[in-house]
Coordinates of C-alpha atoms and ligand atoms in Angstrom, one line a residue:
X1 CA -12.7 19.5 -81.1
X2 CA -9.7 17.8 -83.1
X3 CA -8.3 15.0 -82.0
X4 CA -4.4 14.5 -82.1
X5 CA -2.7 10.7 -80.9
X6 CA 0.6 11.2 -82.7
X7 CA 3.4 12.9 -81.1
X8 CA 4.8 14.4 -84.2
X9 CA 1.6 15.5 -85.4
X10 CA 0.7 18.1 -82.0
X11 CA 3.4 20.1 -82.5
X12 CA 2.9 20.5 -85.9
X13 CA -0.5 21.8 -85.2
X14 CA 0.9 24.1 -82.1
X15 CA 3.5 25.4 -84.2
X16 CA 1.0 26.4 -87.1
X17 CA -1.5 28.4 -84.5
X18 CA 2.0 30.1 -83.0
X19 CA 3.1 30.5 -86.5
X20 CA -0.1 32.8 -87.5
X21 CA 0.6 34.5 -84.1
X22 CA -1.8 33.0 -81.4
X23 CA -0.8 32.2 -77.6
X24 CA -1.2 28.2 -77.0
X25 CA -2.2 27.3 -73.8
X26 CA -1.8 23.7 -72.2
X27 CA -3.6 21.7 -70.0
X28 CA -2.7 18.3 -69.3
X29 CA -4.7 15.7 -67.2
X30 CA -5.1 12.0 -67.0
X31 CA -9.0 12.3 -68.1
X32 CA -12.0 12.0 -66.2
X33 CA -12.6 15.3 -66.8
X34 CA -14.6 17.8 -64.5
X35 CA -15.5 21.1 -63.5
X36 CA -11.8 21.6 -62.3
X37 CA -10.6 20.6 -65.1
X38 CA -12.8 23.0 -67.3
X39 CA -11.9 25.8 -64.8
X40 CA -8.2 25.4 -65.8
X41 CA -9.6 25.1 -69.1
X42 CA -11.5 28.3 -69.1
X43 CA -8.4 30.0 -67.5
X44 CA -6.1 29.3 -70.3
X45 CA -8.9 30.2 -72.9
X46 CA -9.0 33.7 -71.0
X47 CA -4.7 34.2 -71.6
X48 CA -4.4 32.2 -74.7
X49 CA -6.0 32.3 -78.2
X50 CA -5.7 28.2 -78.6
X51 CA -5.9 26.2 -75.8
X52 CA -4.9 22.5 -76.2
X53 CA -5.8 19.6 -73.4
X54 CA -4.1 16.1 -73.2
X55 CA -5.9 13.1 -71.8
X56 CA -3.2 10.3 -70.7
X57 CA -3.4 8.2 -67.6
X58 CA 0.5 7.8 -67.6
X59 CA 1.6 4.6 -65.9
X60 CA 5.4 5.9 -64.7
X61 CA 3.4 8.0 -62.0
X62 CA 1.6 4.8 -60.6
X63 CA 3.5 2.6 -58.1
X64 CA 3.2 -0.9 -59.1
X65 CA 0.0 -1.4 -55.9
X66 CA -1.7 1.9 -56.7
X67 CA -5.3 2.5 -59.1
X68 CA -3.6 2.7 -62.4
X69 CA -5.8 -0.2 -64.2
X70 CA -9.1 1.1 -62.4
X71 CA -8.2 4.3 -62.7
X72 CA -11.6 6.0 -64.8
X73 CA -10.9 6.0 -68.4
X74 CA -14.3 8.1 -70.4
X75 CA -12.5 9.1 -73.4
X76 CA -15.5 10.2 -75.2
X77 CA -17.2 11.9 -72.4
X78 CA -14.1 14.0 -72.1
X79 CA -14.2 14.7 -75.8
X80 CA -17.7 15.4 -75.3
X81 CA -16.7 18.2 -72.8
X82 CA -13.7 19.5 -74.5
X83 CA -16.0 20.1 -77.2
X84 CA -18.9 21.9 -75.4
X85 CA -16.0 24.0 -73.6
X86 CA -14.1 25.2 -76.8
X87 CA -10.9 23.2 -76.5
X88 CA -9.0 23.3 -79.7
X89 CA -7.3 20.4 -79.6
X90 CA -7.4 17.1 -77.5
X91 CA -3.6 15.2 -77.3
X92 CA -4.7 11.2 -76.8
X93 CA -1.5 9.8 -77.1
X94 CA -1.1 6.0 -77.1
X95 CA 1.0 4.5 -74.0
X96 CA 3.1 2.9 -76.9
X97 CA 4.0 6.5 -78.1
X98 CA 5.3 7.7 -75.6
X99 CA 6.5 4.8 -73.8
X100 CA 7.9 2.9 -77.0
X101 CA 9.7 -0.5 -75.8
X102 CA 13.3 0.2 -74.3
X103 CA 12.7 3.5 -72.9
X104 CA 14.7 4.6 -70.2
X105 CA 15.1 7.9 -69.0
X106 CA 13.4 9.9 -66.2
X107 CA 13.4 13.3 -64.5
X108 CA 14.3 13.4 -61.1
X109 CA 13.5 16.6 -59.5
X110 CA 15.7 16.4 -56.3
X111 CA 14.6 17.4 -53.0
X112 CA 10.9 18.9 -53.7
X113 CA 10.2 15.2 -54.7
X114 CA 10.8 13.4 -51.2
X115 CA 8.5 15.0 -48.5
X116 CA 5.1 14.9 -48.3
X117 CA 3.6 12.6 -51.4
X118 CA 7.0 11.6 -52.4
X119 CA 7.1 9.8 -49.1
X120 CA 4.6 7.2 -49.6
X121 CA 5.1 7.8 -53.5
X122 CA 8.5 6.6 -54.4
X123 CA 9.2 7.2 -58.1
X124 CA 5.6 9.1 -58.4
X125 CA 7.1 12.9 -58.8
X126 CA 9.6 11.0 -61.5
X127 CA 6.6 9.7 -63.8
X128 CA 4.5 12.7 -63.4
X129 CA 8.0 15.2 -64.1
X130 CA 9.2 12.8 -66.9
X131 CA 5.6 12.6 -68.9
X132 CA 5.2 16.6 -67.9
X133 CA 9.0 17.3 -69.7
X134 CA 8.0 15.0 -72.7
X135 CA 4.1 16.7 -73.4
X136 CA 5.7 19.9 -73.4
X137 CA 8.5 19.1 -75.4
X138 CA 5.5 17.9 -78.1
X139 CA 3.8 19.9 -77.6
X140 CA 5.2 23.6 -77.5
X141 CA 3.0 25.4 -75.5
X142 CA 3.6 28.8 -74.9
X143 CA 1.6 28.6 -71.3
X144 CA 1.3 25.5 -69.2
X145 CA -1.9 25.1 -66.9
X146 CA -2.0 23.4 -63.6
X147 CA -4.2 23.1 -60.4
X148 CA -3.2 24.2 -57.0
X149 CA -4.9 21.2 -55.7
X150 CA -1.8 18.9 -56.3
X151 CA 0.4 21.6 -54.7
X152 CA 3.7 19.4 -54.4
X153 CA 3.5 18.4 -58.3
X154 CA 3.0 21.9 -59.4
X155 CA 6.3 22.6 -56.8
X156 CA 7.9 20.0 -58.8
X157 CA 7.3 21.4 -62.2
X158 CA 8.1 24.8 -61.5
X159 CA 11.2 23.7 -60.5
X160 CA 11.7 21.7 -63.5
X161 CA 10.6 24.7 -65.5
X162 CA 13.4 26.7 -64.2
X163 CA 16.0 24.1 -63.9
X164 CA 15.8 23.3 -67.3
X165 CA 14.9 26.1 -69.0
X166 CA 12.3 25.1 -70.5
X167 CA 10.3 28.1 -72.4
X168 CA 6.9 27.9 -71.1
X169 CA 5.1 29.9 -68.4
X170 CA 4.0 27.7 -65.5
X171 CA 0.3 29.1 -64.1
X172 CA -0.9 28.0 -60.7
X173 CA -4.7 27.7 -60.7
X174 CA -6.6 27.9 -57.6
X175 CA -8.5 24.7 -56.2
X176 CA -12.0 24.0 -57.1
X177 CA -14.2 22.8 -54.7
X178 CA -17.8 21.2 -54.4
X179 CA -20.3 23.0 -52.1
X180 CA -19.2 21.2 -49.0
X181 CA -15.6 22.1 -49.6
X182 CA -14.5 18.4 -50.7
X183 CA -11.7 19.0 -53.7
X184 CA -12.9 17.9 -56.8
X185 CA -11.0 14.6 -58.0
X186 CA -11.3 11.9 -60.4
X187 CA -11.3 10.0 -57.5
X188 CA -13.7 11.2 -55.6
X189 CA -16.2 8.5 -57.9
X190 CA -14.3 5.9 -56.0
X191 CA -15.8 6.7 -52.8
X192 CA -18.6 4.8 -51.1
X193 CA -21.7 7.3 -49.8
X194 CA -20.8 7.4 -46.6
X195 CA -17.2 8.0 -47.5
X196 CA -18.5 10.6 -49.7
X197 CA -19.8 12.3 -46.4
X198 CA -16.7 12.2 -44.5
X199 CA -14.8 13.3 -47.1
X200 CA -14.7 17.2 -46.5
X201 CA -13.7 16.6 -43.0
X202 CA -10.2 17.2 -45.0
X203 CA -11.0 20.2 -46.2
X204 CA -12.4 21.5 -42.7
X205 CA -9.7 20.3 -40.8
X206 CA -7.0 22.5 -43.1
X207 CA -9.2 25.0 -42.1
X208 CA -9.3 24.7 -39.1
X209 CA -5.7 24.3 -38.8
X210 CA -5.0 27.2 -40.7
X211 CA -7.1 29.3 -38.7
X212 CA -5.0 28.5 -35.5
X213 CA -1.4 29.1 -37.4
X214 CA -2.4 32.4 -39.0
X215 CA -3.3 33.4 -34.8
X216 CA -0.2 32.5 -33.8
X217 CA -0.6 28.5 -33.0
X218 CA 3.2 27.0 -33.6
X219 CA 3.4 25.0 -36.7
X220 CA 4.2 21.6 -34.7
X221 CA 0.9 21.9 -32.2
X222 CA -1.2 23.3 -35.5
X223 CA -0.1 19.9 -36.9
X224 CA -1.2 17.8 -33.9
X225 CA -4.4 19.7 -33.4
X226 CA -5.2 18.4 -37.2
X227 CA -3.9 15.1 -37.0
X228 CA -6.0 14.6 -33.6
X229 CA -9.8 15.6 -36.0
X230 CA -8.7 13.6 -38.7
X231 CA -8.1 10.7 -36.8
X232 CA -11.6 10.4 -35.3
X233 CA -13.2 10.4 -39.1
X234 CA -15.2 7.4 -39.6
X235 CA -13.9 4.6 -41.8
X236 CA -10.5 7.1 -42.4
X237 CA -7.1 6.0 -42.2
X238 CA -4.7 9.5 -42.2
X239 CA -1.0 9.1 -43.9
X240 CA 0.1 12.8 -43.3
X241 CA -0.6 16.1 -42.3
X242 CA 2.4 18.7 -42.8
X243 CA 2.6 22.9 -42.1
X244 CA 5.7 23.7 -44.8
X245 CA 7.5 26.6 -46.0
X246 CA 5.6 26.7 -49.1
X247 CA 8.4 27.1 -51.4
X248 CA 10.8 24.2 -50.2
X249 CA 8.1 21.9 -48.6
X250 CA 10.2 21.6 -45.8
X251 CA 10.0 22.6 -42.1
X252 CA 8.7 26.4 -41.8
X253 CA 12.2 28.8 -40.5
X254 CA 11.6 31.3 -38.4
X255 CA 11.2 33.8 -41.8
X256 CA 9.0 31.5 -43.3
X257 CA 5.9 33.7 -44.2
X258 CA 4.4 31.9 -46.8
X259 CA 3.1 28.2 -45.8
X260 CA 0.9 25.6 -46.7
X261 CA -1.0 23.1 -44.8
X262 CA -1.0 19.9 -46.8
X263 CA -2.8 16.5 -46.1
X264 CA -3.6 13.1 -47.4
X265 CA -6.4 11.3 -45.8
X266 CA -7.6 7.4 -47.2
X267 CA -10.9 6.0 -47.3
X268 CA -10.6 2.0 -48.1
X269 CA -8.4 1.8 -50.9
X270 CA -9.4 6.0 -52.2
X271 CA -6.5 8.3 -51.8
X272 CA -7.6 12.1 -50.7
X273 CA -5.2 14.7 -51.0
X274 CA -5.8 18.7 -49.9
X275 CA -3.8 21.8 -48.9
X276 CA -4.3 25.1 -47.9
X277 CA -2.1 28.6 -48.1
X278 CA -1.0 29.6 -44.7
X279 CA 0.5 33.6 -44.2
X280 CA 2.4 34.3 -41.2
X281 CA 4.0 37.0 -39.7
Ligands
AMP301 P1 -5.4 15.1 -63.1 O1 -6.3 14.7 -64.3 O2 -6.0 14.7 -61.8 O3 -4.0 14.7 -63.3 O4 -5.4 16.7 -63.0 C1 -5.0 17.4 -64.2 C2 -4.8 18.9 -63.7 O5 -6.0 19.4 -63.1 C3 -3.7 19.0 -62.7 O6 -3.0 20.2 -62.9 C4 -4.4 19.1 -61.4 O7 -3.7 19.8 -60.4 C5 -5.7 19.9 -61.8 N1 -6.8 19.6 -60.9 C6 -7.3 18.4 -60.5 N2 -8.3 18.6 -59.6 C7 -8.3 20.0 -59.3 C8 -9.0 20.8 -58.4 N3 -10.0 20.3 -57.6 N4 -8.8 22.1 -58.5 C9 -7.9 22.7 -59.3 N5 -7.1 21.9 -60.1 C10 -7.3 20.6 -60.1

């Protein structure tokens, strides 16, 4: 796998494999890498005749008390796998190179930003927005890869995609799971054993809570039945559980037919984040 760290130099190498007529396909992540991450890897391989990943654990997304300094950093491991997975090319670019000393501009994507994450989040759908606009302005891509599992950042990017118009297809990739249902993270290292056991509670209340709004439960007593699990869960701390429309993540209207269950759920200092599609009607 080749290794790129200079800005200039990725879409140099993009523009050559679209210049001898081959589909580039993107997928960025902050490292860490695992099977979800090879899963949006294997996706783009299947659409795309290159397929370039970016490691960068970008610091505008992190509010100033959150796990951006412990936050797992196995460059070669991920090279290791980008390899054994036929990535192309691996973007490593330096914080300095894209951050460069007196930057100062950022990407607000209005209201899809606020609920939800955004909440708790201030700035966070800024940094990840801003660093998304200036990978694929480097980069080029002609497809952009990214996981259902962080449904209000791939809202956001959509909607920046459009907004801007900014010539890349956005593809939504479905959420990859362990056995027990817990989403895969580069977090999930972080939690204790017997975290690691409560964990798919999450995941199970969704479920459940998506079983009794697809019968006919209204939204606000689906989100009271979930809240009410979730808050039993051993050594837990629940920040929110929402039923939205899923295209403006806010309140469901009464023509609403497409929702989505979303939750964050905390163990110690280990953020957990999940959703699920709802249909009604
Ligand atoms: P991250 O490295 O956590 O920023 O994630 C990089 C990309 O992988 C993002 O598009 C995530 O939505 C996606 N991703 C992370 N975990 C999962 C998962 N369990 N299932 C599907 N996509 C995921």
């Amino acid at each position: 796998v080749r290794i790129v760290r200079a800005p200039a130099a990725v879409g140099k190498l993009t523009a050559s494999w679209q210049a001898r007529g081959e589909r580039v396909g993107f997928v960025p992540t902050m490292g860490a890498l695992h099977a979800a991450h090879l899963s949006l890897v294997r996706r783009a391989a299947a659409e795309c005749g290159k397929v370039l990943v970016s490691v960068f654990v970008n610091p505008m997304q992190f509010g100033p008390k959150e796990d951006f300094s412990r936050y797992p950093r196995p460059f070669r491991e991920d090279a290791a796998l980008c390899r054994r997975a036929g990535v192309d090319a691996l973007y490593h670019p330096h914080p300095r190179s894209m951050y460069p000393p007196g930057f100062d501009t950022a990407v607000d994507v209005g209201r899809l930003s606020r609920p939800l994450c955004g909440k708790q989040r201030p700035g966070h759908f800024r940094g990840v927005a801003t660093v998304v606009l200036k990978l694929l302005l480097q980069v080029q891509p002609d497809r952009l890869y990214l996981g259902e599992k962080d449904f209000q950042q791939l809202a956001v990017v959509r909607r920046m995609a459009r907004d801007l118009d900014l010539p890349v297809r956005v593809v939504g990739c479905p959420t990859k799971r362990e056995p027990d249902g817990l989403a895969i993270s580069s977090r999930n290292v972080y939690l204790t054993p017997g975290q690691r056991g409560a964990a798919p509670d999450l995941h199970k209340a969704l479920v459940e809570g998506k079983r009794l709004a697809e019968s006919g439960t209204p939204p606000p007593q689906v989100v009271a039945r979930v809240r009410r699990r979730l808050s039993s869960v051993p050594d837990a701390r629940l920040e929110y559980i929402e039923l939205v429309d899923a295209s403006t993540l806010e309140s469901p209207n009464p023509r609403s037919r497409s929702l989505r269950l979303l939750g964050a759920l905390w163990f110690g200092r280990t953020r957990l984040i999940d959703n699920v599609p709802v249909k009604v009607g």
